Short mmCIF file of C-alpha atoms and ligand atoms in Angstrom, two decimals:
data_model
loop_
_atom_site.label_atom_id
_atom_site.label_comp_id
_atom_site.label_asym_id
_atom_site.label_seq_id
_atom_site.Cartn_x
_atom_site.Cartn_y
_atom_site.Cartn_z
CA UNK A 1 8.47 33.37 -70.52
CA UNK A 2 7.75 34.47 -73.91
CA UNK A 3 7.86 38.43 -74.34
CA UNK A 4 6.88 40.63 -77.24
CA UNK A 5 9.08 44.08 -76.32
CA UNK A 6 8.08 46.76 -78.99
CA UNK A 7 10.87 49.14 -79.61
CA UNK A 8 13.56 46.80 -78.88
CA UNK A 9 15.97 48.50 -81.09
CA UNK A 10 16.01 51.62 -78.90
CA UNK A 11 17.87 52.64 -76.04
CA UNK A 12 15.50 51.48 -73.40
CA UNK A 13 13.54 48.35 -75.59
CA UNK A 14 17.52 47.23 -76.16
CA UNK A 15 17.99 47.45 -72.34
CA UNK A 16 15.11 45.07 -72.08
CA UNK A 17 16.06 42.65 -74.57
CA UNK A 18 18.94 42.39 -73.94
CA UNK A 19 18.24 41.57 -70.13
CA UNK A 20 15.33 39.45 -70.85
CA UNK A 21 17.84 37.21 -73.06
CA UNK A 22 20.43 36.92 -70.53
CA UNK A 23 18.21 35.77 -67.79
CA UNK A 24 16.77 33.13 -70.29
CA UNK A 25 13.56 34.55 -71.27
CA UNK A 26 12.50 34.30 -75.06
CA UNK A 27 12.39 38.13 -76.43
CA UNK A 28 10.63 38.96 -80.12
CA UNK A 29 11.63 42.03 -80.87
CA UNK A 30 9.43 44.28 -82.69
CA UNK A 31 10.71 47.39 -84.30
CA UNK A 32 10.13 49.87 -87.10
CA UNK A 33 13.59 51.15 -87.09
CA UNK A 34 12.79 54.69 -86.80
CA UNK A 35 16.21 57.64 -87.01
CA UNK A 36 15.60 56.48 -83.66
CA UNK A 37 17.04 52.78 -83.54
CA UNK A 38 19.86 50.92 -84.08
CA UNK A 39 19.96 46.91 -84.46
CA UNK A 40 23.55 46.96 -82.76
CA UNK A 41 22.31 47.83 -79.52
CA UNK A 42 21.05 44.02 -79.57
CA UNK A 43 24.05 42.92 -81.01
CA UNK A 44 25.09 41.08 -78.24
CA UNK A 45 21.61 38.77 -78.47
CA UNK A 46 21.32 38.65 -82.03
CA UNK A 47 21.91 35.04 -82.50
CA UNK A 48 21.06 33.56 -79.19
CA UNK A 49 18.10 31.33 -79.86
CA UNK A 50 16.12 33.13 -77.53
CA UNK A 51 15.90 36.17 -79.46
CA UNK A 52 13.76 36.88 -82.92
CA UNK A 53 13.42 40.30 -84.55
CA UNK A 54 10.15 41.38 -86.31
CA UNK A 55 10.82 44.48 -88.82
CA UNK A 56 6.83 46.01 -88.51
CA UNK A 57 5.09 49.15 -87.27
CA UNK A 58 2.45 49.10 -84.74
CA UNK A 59 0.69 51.22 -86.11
CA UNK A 60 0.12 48.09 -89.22
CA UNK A 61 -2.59 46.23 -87.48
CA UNK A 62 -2.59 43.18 -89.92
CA UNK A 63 1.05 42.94 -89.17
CA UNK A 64 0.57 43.00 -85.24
CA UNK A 65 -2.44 39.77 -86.20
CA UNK A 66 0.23 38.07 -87.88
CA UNK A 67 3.18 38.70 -85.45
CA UNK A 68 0.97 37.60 -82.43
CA UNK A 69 0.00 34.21 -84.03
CA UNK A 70 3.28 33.51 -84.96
CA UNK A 71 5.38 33.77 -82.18
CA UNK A 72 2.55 33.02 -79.37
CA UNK A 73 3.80 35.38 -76.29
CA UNK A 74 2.72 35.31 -72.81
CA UNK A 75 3.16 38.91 -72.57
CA UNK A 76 3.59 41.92 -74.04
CA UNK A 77 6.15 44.77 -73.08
CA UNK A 78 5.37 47.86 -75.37
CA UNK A 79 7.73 50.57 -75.37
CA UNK A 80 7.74 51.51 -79.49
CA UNK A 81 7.01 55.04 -79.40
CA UNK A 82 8.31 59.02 -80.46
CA UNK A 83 10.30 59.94 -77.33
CA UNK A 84 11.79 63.27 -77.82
CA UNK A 85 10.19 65.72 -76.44
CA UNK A 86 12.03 68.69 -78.82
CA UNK A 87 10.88 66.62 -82.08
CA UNK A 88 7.73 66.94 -80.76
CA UNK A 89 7.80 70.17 -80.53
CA UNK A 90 8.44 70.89 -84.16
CA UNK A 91 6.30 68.12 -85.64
CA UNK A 92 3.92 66.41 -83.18
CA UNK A 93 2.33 64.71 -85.91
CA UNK A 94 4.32 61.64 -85.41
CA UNK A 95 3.84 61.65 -81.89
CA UNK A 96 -0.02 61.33 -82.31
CA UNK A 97 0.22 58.41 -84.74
CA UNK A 98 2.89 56.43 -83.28
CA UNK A 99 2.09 56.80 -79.35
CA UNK A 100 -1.61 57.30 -79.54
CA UNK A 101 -2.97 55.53 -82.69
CA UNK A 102 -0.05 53.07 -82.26
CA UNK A 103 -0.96 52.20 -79.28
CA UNK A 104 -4.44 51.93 -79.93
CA UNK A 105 -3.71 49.29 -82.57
CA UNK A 106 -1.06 47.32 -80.00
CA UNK A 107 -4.65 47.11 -77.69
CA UNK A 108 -6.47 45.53 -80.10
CA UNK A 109 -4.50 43.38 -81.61
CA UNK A 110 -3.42 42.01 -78.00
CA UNK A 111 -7.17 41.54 -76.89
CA UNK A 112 -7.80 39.44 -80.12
CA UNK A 113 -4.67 37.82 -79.65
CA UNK A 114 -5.76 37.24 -75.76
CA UNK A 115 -9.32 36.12 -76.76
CA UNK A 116 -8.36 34.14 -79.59
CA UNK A 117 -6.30 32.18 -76.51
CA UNK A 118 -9.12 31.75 -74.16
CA UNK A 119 -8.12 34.96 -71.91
CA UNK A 120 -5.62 33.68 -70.15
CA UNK A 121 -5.07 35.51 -66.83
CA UNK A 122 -0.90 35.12 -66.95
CA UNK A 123 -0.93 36.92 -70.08
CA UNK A 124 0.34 40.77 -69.50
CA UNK A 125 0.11 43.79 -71.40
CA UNK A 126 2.85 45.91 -70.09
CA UNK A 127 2.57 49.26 -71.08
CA UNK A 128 5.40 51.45 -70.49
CA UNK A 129 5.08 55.32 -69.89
CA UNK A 130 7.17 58.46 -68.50
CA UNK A 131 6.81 60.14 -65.36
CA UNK A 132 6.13 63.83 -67.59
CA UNK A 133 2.57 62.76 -67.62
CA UNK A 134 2.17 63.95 -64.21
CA UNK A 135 3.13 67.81 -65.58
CA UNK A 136 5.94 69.58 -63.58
CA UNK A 137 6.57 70.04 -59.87
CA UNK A 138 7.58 73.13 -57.52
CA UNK A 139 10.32 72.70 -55.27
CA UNK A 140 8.20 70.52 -52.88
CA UNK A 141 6.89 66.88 -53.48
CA UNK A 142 7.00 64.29 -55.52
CA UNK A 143 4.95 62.07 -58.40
CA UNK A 144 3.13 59.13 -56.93
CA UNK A 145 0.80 56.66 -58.82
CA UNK A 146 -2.18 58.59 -57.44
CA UNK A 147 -0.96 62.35 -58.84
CA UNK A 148 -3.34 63.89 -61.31
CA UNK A 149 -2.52 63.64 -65.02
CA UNK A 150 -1.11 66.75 -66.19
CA UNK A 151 0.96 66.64 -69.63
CA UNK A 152 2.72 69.90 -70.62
CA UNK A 153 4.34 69.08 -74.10
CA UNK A 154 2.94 67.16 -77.35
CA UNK A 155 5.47 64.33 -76.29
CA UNK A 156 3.68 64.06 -72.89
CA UNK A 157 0.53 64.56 -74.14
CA UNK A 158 0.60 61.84 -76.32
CA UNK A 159 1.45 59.29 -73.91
CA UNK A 160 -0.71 60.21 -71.29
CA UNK A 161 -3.25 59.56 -74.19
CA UNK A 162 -1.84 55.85 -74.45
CA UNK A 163 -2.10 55.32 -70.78
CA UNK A 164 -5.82 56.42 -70.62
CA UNK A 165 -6.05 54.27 -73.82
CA UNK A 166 -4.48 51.04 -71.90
CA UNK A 167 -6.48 51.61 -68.22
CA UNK A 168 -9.69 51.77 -70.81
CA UNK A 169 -9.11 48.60 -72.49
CA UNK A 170 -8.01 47.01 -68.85
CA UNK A 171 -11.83 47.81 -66.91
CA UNK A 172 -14.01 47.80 -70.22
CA UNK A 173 -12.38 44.12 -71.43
CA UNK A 174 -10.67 43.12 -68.64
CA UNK A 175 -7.15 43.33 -70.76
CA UNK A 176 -4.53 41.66 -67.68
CA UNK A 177 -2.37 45.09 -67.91
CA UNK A 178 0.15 46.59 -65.91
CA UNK A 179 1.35 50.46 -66.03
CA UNK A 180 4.87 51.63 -65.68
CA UNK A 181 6.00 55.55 -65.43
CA UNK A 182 9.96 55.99 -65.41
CA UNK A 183 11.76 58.97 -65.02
CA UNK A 184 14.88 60.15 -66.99
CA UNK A 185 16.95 57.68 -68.06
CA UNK A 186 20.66 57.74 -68.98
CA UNK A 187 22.98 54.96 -70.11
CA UNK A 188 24.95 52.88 -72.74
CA UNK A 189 23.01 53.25 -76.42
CA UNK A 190 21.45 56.16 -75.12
CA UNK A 191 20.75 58.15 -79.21
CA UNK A 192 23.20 61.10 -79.42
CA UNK A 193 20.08 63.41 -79.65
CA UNK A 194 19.34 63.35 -75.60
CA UNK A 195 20.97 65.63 -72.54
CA UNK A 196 24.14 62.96 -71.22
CA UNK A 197 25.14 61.72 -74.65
CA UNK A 198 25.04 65.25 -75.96
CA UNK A 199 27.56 66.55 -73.00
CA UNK A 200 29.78 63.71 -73.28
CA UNK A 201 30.00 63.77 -77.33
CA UNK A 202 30.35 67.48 -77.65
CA UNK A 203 32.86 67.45 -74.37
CA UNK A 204 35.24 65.33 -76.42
CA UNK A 205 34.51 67.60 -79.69
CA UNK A 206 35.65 70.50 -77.69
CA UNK A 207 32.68 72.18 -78.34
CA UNK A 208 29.75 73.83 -76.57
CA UNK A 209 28.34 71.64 -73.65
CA UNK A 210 24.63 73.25 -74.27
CA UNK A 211 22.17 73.81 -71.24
CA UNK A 212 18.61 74.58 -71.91
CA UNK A 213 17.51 78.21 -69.72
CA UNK A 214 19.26 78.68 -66.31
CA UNK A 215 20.00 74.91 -66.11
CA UNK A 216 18.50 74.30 -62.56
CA UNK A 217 15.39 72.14 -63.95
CA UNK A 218 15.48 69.10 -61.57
CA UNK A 219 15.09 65.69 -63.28
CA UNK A 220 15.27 62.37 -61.54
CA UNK A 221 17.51 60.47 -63.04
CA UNK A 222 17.55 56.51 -63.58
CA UNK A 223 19.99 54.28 -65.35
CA UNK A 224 18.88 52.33 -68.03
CA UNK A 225 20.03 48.93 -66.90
CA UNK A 226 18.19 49.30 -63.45
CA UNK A 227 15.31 50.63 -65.39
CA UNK A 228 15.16 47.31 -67.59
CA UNK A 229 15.62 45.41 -64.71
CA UNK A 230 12.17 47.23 -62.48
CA UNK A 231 10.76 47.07 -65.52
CA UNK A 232 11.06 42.80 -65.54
CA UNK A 233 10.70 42.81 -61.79
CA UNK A 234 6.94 44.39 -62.37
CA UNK A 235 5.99 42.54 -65.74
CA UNK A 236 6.53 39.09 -62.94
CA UNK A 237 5.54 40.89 -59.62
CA UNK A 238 3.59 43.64 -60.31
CA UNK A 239 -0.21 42.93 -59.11
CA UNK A 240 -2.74 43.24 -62.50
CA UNK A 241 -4.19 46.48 -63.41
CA UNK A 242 -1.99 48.55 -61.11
CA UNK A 243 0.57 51.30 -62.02
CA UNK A 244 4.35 51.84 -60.59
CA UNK A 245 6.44 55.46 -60.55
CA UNK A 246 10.38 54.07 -61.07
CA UNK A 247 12.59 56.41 -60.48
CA UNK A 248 16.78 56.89 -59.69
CA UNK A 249 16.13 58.24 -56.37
CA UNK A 250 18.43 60.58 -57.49
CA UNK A 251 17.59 63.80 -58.05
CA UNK A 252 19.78 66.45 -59.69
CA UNK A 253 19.45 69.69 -61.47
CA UNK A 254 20.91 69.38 -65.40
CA UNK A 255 23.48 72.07 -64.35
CA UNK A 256 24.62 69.99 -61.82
CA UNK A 257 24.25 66.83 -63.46
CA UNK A 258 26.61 67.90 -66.38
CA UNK A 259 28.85 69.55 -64.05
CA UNK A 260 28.94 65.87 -62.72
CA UNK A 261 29.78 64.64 -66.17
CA UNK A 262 32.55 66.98 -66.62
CA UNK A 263 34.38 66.13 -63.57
CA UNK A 264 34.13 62.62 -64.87
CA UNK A 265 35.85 63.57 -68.02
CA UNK A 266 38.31 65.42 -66.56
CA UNK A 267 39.40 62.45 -64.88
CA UNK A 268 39.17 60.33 -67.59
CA UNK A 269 40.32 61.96 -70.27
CA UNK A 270 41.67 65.12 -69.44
CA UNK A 271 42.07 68.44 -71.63
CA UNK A 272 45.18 69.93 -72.55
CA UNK A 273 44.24 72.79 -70.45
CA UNK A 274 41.21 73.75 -68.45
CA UNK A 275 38.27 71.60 -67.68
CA UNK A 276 34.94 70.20 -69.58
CA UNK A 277 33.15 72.83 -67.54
CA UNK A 278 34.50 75.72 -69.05
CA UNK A 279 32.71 74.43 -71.88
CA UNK A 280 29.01 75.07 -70.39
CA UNK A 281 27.05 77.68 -72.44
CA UNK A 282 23.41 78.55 -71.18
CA UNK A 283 21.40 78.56 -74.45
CA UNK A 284 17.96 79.69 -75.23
CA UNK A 285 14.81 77.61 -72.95
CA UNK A 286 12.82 74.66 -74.05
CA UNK A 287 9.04 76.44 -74.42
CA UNK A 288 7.03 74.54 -72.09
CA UNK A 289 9.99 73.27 -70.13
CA UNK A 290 9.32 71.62 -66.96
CA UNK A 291 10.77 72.67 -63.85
CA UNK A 292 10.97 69.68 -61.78
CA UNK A 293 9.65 65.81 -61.94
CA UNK A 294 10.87 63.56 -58.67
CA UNK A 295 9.30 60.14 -58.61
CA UNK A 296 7.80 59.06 -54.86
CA UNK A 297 9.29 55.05 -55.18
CA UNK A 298 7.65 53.81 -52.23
CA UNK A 299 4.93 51.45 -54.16
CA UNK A 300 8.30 49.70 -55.88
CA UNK A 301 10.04 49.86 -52.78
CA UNK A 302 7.50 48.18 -49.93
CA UNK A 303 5.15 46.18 -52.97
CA UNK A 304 7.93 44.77 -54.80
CA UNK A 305 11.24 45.47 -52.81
CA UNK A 306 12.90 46.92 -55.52
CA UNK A 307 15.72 49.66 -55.61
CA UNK A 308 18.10 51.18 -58.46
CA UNK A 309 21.35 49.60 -57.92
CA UNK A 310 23.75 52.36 -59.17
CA UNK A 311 23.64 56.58 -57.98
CA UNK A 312 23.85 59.02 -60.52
CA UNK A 313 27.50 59.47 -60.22
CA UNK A 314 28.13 55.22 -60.50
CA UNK A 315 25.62 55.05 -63.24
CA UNK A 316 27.41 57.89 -65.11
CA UNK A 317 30.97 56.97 -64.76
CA UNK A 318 29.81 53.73 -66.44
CA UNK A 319 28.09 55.43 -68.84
CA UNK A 320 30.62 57.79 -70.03
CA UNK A 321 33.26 54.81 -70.30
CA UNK A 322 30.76 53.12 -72.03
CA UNK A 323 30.94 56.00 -74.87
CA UNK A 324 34.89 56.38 -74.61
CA UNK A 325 34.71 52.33 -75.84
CA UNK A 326 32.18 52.66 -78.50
CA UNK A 327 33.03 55.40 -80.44
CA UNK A 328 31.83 53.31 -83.93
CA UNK A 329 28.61 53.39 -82.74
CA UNK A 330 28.14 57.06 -81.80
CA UNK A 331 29.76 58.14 -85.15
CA UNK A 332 27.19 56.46 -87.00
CA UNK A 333 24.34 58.16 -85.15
CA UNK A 334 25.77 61.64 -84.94
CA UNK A 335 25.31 61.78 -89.36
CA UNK A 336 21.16 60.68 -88.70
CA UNK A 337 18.91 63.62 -89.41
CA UNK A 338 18.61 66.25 -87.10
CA UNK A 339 21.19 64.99 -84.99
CA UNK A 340 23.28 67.65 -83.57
CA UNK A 341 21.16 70.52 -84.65
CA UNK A 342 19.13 72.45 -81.49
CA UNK A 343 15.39 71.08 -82.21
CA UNK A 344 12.26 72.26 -80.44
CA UNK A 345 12.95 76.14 -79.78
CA UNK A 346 9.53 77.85 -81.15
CA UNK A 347 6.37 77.15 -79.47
N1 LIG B 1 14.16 57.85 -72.47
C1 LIG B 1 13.58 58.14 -71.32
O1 LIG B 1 14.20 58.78 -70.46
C2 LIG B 1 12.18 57.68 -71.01
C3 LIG B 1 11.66 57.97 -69.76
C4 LIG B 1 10.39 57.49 -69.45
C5 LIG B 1 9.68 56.74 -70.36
N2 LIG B 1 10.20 56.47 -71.59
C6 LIG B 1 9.40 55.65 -72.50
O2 LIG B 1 10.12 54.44 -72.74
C7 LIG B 1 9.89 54.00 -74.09
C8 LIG B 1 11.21 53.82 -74.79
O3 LIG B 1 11.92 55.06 -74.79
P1 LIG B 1 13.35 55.17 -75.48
O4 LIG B 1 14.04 56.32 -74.86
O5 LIG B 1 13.99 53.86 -75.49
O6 LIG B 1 12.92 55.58 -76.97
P2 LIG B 1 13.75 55.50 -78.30
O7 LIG B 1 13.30 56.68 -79.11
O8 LIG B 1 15.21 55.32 -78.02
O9 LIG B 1 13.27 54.15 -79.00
C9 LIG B 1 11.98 54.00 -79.51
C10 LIG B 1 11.96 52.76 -80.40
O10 LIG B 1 10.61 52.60 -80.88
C11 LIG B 1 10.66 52.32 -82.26
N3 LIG B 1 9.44 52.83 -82.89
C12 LIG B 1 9.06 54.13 -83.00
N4 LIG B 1 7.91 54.22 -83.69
C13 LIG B 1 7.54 52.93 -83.97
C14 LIG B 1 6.43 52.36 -84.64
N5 LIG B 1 5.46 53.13 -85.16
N6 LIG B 1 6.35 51.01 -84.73
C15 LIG B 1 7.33 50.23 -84.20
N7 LIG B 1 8.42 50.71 -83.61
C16 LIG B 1 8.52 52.05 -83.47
C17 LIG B 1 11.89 53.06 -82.76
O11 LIG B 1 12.36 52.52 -84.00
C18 LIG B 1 12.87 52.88 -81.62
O12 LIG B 1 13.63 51.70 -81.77
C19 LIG B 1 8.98 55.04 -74.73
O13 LIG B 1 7.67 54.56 -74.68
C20 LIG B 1 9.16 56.27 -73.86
O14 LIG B 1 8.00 57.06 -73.87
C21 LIG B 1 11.44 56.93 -71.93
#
């Protein structure tokens, strides 16, 4: 299959790619290159003849025409967007144009595109969306694909727009889309901005391991690699028009999940005295900051028999060795604006 991933030079587009080349798809990667990205997290596909990268913003519709026609895919896997839910906090500008008119313009160029090719009903429009859309849970019971939309932040607001945007362009023109909303995902080229890279980076600093409020919001949390690979198993399997939750099945509070990465740490590269942990500093709450999201998997697991391969403890002891061996590319990330500084505190 030809696939059009947008945002393939991010943490979870790269995931994609990089799958989608090694089980001999042909990937066109389409990327603005935002603070966000970073080409060498497709390093390792970069000149496999499968894979072609298109410099371009989705928000450039003429560019989208062109990039279509060119390249010809059979579907579409669009994951370009503003993902940090603290930058959207201070400037949700972005977050509007890139998630919301962005996608807007990815809709319309596809439906051309799909027109132009007789409305083929293989082609796919994959649109790919968070589980924060469904607002935040009490203690009790869990997201499914039926919960009522309920966005909290300018981050989740904006794609809950897009996803309203893509069911509206499925039953008014009969677009062949399918829905995807993931929950937290951690992993190799995850951008030193988010929770796990943050822990791990400032562990080995020696500096303050920072936890938003009283640390026991509850996140579900999946690893990138099993996320690319649900993500793959519904652009083939899923049935058309129909959404999926995917999530890690593992649930965990952030106090307890960096508590997790600590004890990792210690283990594998332990301090001269005293452990990671002692590092832990409560600082001031996220405004707006969701309690607890836990994805129900049961349409993944009984439609399309698929699982996350890895618990959160596996899929973080590979993920912090993956950081001890890659130090060149964290460096180079931790100098990109805003990187390191505490974003997102005033409502
Ligand atoms: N990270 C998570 O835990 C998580 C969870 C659920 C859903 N998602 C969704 O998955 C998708 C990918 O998330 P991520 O964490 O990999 O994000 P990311 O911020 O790491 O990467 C986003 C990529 O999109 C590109 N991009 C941004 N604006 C663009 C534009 N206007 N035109 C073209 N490219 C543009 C960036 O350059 C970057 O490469 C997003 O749609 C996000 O909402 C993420």
């Amino acid at each position: 299959m030809k696939i059009l991933v947008t945002g393939g030079a991010g943490f979870i587009g790269s995931a994609v790619v990089r799958l989608a080349v090694a089980r001999g798809h042909r990937v066109v990667n389409l990327d603005a290159l935002t603070y966000a990205a970073c080409l060498d997290n497709v390093a390792e596909v970069a000149n496999s003849p499968l894979y072609t990268f298109e410099h371009g913003d989705i928000r450039d519709r003429a560019a989208l025409d062109r990039i279509l026609e060119t390249h010809k895919p059979d579907a579409i896997m669009h994951l370009a967007a503003e993902s940090h839910v603290d930058r959207s906090i201070d400037g949700p500008g972005n977050f509007i144009e890139t998630n919301i008119t962005g996608t807007y313009h990815m809709l319309e160029a596809a439906r051309a595109y799909w027109t132009a090719q007789g409305r083929p009903n293989t082609f796919r429009f994959h649109h790919i969306s968070t589980d924060e859309v469904f607002g935040s849970l009490g203690p009790a019971g869990m997201f499914t694909e039926d919960t009522p939309y309920d966005p909290r932040s300018p981050y989740s607001a904006s794609k809950a727009a897009s996803d309203h945007l893509v069911r509206a362009w499925a039953e008014t023109y009969g677009l062949p889309v399918v829905l995807t909303n993931c929950s937290n995902n951690y992993g190799p080229y995850h951008f030193p901005e988010k929770l796990v890279p943050v822990v791990i980076l400032n562990a080995l600093a020696g500096k303050p391991l920072p936890i938003y409020g009283d640390g026991a919001n509850i996140r579900d949390w999946l690893y990138v690699e099993d996320h690319a690979d649900a993500l793959l198993c519904v652009l083939e399997r899923g049935k058309l028009g129909r959404s999926y939750n995917i999530g890690g099945e593992n649930e965990r509070t952030n106090l307890k999940l960096v508590k997790t990465i600590c004890g990792i740490l210690d283990e594998k590269r332990p301090r001269d005295s005293g452990t990671y942990a002692d590092l832990i500093t409560f600082v001031a709450d996220r405004p707006g900051h969701d309690a607890r999201y836990a994805i129900d998997p049961a349409r993944m697991n009984t439609e399309l028999g698929w699982h996350p391969s890895v618990t959160v403890e596996e899929g973080l002891a590979l993920t912090v060795q993956w950081y001890l061996d890659n130090e060149t590319w964290w460096r180079a990330l931790q100098a990109r604006d805003g990187v390191g500084e505490r974003l997102g505190k005033t409502g």
